[in-house]
Amino acid sequence: MEITLTTPALLFPALSLLLLAFTNRFLSLASLIRNLKSIYKASHNHLVYGQIQNLRVRLILIRNMQAFGIASMFSCVLCMFMIYASWQTAGTIIFGVSLILLMVSMALSLWEIQISVKALELELSDLEQDEKIAPKGTV
């Protein structure tokens, strides 16, 4: 298979959008962690502490998602350099590595989303449990 300079360049828009999405998730989690930390300091509620622990795992996953995404982008640039220097075989191998790094980043993203959805389901089930205890219209 012949790879030209434009082949790895096709990944740049996708990688840029992924990294932007990962950064937005990170910023949202950072804000949520700060809010929960202040709530925990005031109440020492074990449920809030559990949520913070869940967010810690998600934060680590997002960091790793970003790291693999950046490594994928770096590999794309390195691949382009190899092709420019007429090292076609090395460029092809590095492009393959770039694709693998991108797949790892997306797999971590899927894992983080699953954790996020599970946490929201727990939150909703807690709300439903409260609603069963005190039905609507009662005080």
Tab-separated table of C-alpha atoms in Angstrom:
chain	number	residue	atom	x	y	z
A	1	MET	CA	0.000	0.000	0.000
A	2	GLU	CA	1.329	3.395	-0.992
A	3	ILE	CA	0.889	6.165	1.581
A	4	THR	CA	1.312	9.783	0.480
A	5	LEU	CA	1.759	12.899	2.604
A	6	THR	CA	-1.976	13.553	2.449
A	7	THR	CA	-2.954	10.187	3.967
A	8	PRO	CA	-1.845	10.919	7.568
A	9	ALA	CA	-2.972	14.527	7.141
A	10	LEU	CA	-6.545	13.232	6.827
A	11	LEU	CA	-6.482	12.319	10.524
A	12	PHE	CA	-5.730	15.866	11.751
A	13	PRO	CA	-9.326	17.180	11.708
A	14	ALA	CA	-10.615	14.064	13.496
A	15	LEU	CA	-7.816	14.148	16.063
A	16	SER	CA	-8.319	17.849	16.694
A	17	LEU	CA	-12.041	17.371	17.298
A	18	LEU	CA	-11.438	14.392	19.577
A	19	LEU	CA	-8.876	16.288	21.645
A	20	LEU	CA	-11.258	19.247	21.899
A	21	ALA	CA	-14.057	16.961	23.099
A	22	PHE	CA	-11.718	15.301	25.618
A	23	THR	CA	-10.613	18.706	26.911
A	24	ASN	CA	-14.233	19.820	27.332
A	25	ARG	CA	-14.997	16.640	29.292
A	26	PHE	CA	-11.940	17.282	31.461
A	27	LEU	CA	-12.984	20.869	32.191
A	28	SER	CA	-16.535	19.772	33.067
A	29	LEU	CA	-15.249	17.106	35.438
A	30	ALA	CA	-12.780	19.504	37.040
A	31	SER	CA	-15.596	21.962	37.773
A	32	LEU	CA	-17.835	19.199	39.119
A	33	ILE	CA	-15.055	17.868	41.359
A	34	ARG	CA	-14.444	21.323	42.813
A	35	ASN	CA	-18.159	21.735	43.554
A	36	LEU	CA	-18.474	18.288	45.116
A	37	LYS	CA	-15.354	18.850	47.197
A	38	SER	CA	-16.851	21.976	48.764
A	39	ILE	CA	-20.117	20.102	49.392
A	40	TYR	CA	-18.200	17.211	50.976
A	41	LYS	CA	-16.215	19.555	53.238
A	42	ALA	CA	-19.487	20.997	54.506
A	43	SER	CA	-21.439	17.756	54.912
A	44	HIS	CA	-18.964	14.807	54.995
A	45	ASN	CA	-21.617	12.830	53.117
A	46	HIS	CA	-20.292	9.413	52.078
A	47	LEU	CA	-22.365	9.494	48.863
A	48	VAL	CA	-20.646	12.693	47.778
A	49	TYR	CA	-17.282	11.116	48.576
A	50	GLY	CA	-18.234	8.107	46.444
A	51	GLN	CA	-19.099	10.421	43.559
A	52	ILE	CA	-15.724	12.124	43.906
A	53	GLN	CA	-13.992	8.722	43.763
A	54	ASN	CA	-15.929	7.871	40.605
A	55	LEU	CA	-14.877	11.178	39.085
A	56	ARG	CA	-11.242	10.447	39.969
A	57	VAL	CA	-11.353	7.288	37.833
A	58	ARG	CA	-12.983	9.187	34.989
A	59	LEU	CA	-10.385	11.938	35.262
A	60	ILE	CA	-7.566	9.403	34.912
A	61	LEU	CA	-9.277	7.897	31.878
A	62	ILE	CA	-9.649	11.314	30.264
A	63	ARG	CA	-5.980	12.059	30.900
A	64	ASN	CA	-5.061	8.791	29.198
A	65	MET	CA	-7.482	9.461	26.335
A	66	GLN	CA	-5.761	12.783	25.744
A	67	ALA	CA	-2.293	11.254	26.003
A	68	PHE	CA	-3.059	8.558	23.424
A	69	GLY	CA	-4.745	11.119	21.163
A	70	ILE	CA	-1.705	13.399	21.326
A	71	ALA	CA	0.605	10.433	20.720
A	72	SER	CA	-1.501	9.557	17.670
A	73	MET	CA	-1.192	13.099	16.332
A	74	PHE	CA	2.566	13.084	16.997
A	75	SER	CA	2.834	9.784	15.132
A	76	CYS	CA	0.954	11.272	12.179
A	77	VAL	CA	3.420	14.145	11.997
A	78	LEU	CA	6.339	11.729	12.321
A	79	CYS	CA	4.814	9.596	9.563
A	80	MET	CA	4.577	12.645	7.322
A	81	PHE	CA	8.226	13.414	7.990
A	82	MET	CA	9.223	9.835	7.164
A	83	ILE	CA	7.307	9.968	3.886
A	84	TYR	CA	8.831	13.372	3.104
A	85	ALA	CA	12.293	11.909	3.745
A	86	SER	CA	11.417	9.043	1.338
A	87	TRP	CA	11.391	6.411	4.084
A	88	GLN	CA	8.155	4.872	2.860
A	89	THR	CA	8.308	1.660	4.898
A	90	ALA	CA	9.009	3.478	8.160
A	91	GLY	CA	6.236	5.974	7.358
A	92	THR	CA	3.768	3.169	6.718
A	93	ILE	CA	4.633	1.462	10.014
A	94	ILE	CA	4.385	4.696	11.984
A	95	PHE	CA	1.040	5.478	10.350
A	96	GLY	CA	-0.195	2.074	11.536
A	97	VAL	CA	1.022	2.891	15.045
A	98	SER	CA	-0.840	6.193	14.831
A	99	LEU	CA	-4.068	4.398	13.963
A	100	ILE	CA	-3.601	1.962	16.861
A	101	LEU	CA	-3.007	4.850	19.287
A	102	LEU	CA	-6.166	6.517	18.006
A	103	MET	CA	-8.139	3.295	18.552
A	104	VAL	CA	-6.823	3.044	22.126
A	105	SER	CA	-7.860	6.641	22.770
A	106	MET	CA	-11.365	5.964	21.461
A	107	ALA	CA	-11.644	2.716	23.459
A	108	LEU	CA	-10.754	4.636	26.638
A	109	SER	CA	-13.367	7.216	25.676
A	110	LEU	CA	-15.988	4.493	25.384
A	111	TRP	CA	-14.987	3.125	28.798
A	112	GLU	CA	-15.241	6.602	30.350
A	113	ILE	CA	-18.665	7.146	28.805
A	114	GLN	CA	-19.883	3.833	30.219
A	115	ILE	CA	-18.719	4.836	33.705
A	116	SER	CA	-20.423	8.195	33.290
A	117	VAL	CA	-23.715	6.625	32.233
A	118	LYS	CA	-23.572	4.146	35.115
A	119	ALA	CA	-23.059	7.015	37.574
A	120	LEU	CA	-26.027	8.890	36.111
A	121	GLU	CA	-28.185	5.761	36.297
A	122	LEU	CA	-27.311	5.429	39.994
A	123	GLU	CA	-28.206	9.069	40.511
A	124	LEU	CA	-31.542	8.581	38.770
A	125	SER	CA	-32.315	5.395	40.696
A	126	ASP	CA	-31.591	7.289	43.917
A	127	LEU	CA	-34.064	9.961	42.793
A	128	GLU	CA	-36.661	7.295	41.949
A	129	GLN	CA	-36.125	5.716	45.374
A	130	ASP	CA	-36.732	9.106	47.043
A	131	GLU	CA	-39.885	9.527	44.961
A	132	LYS	CA	-41.216	6.128	46.121
A	133	ILE	CA	-40.639	7.097	49.765
A	134	ALA	CA	-42.362	10.479	49.453
A	135	PRO	CA	-44.874	10.252	46.565
A	136	LYS	CA	-45.709	13.349	44.585
A	137	GLY	CA	-48.178	15.646	46.278
A	138	THR	CA	-47.216	14.630	49.838
A	139	VAL	CA	-45.024	16.458	52.251
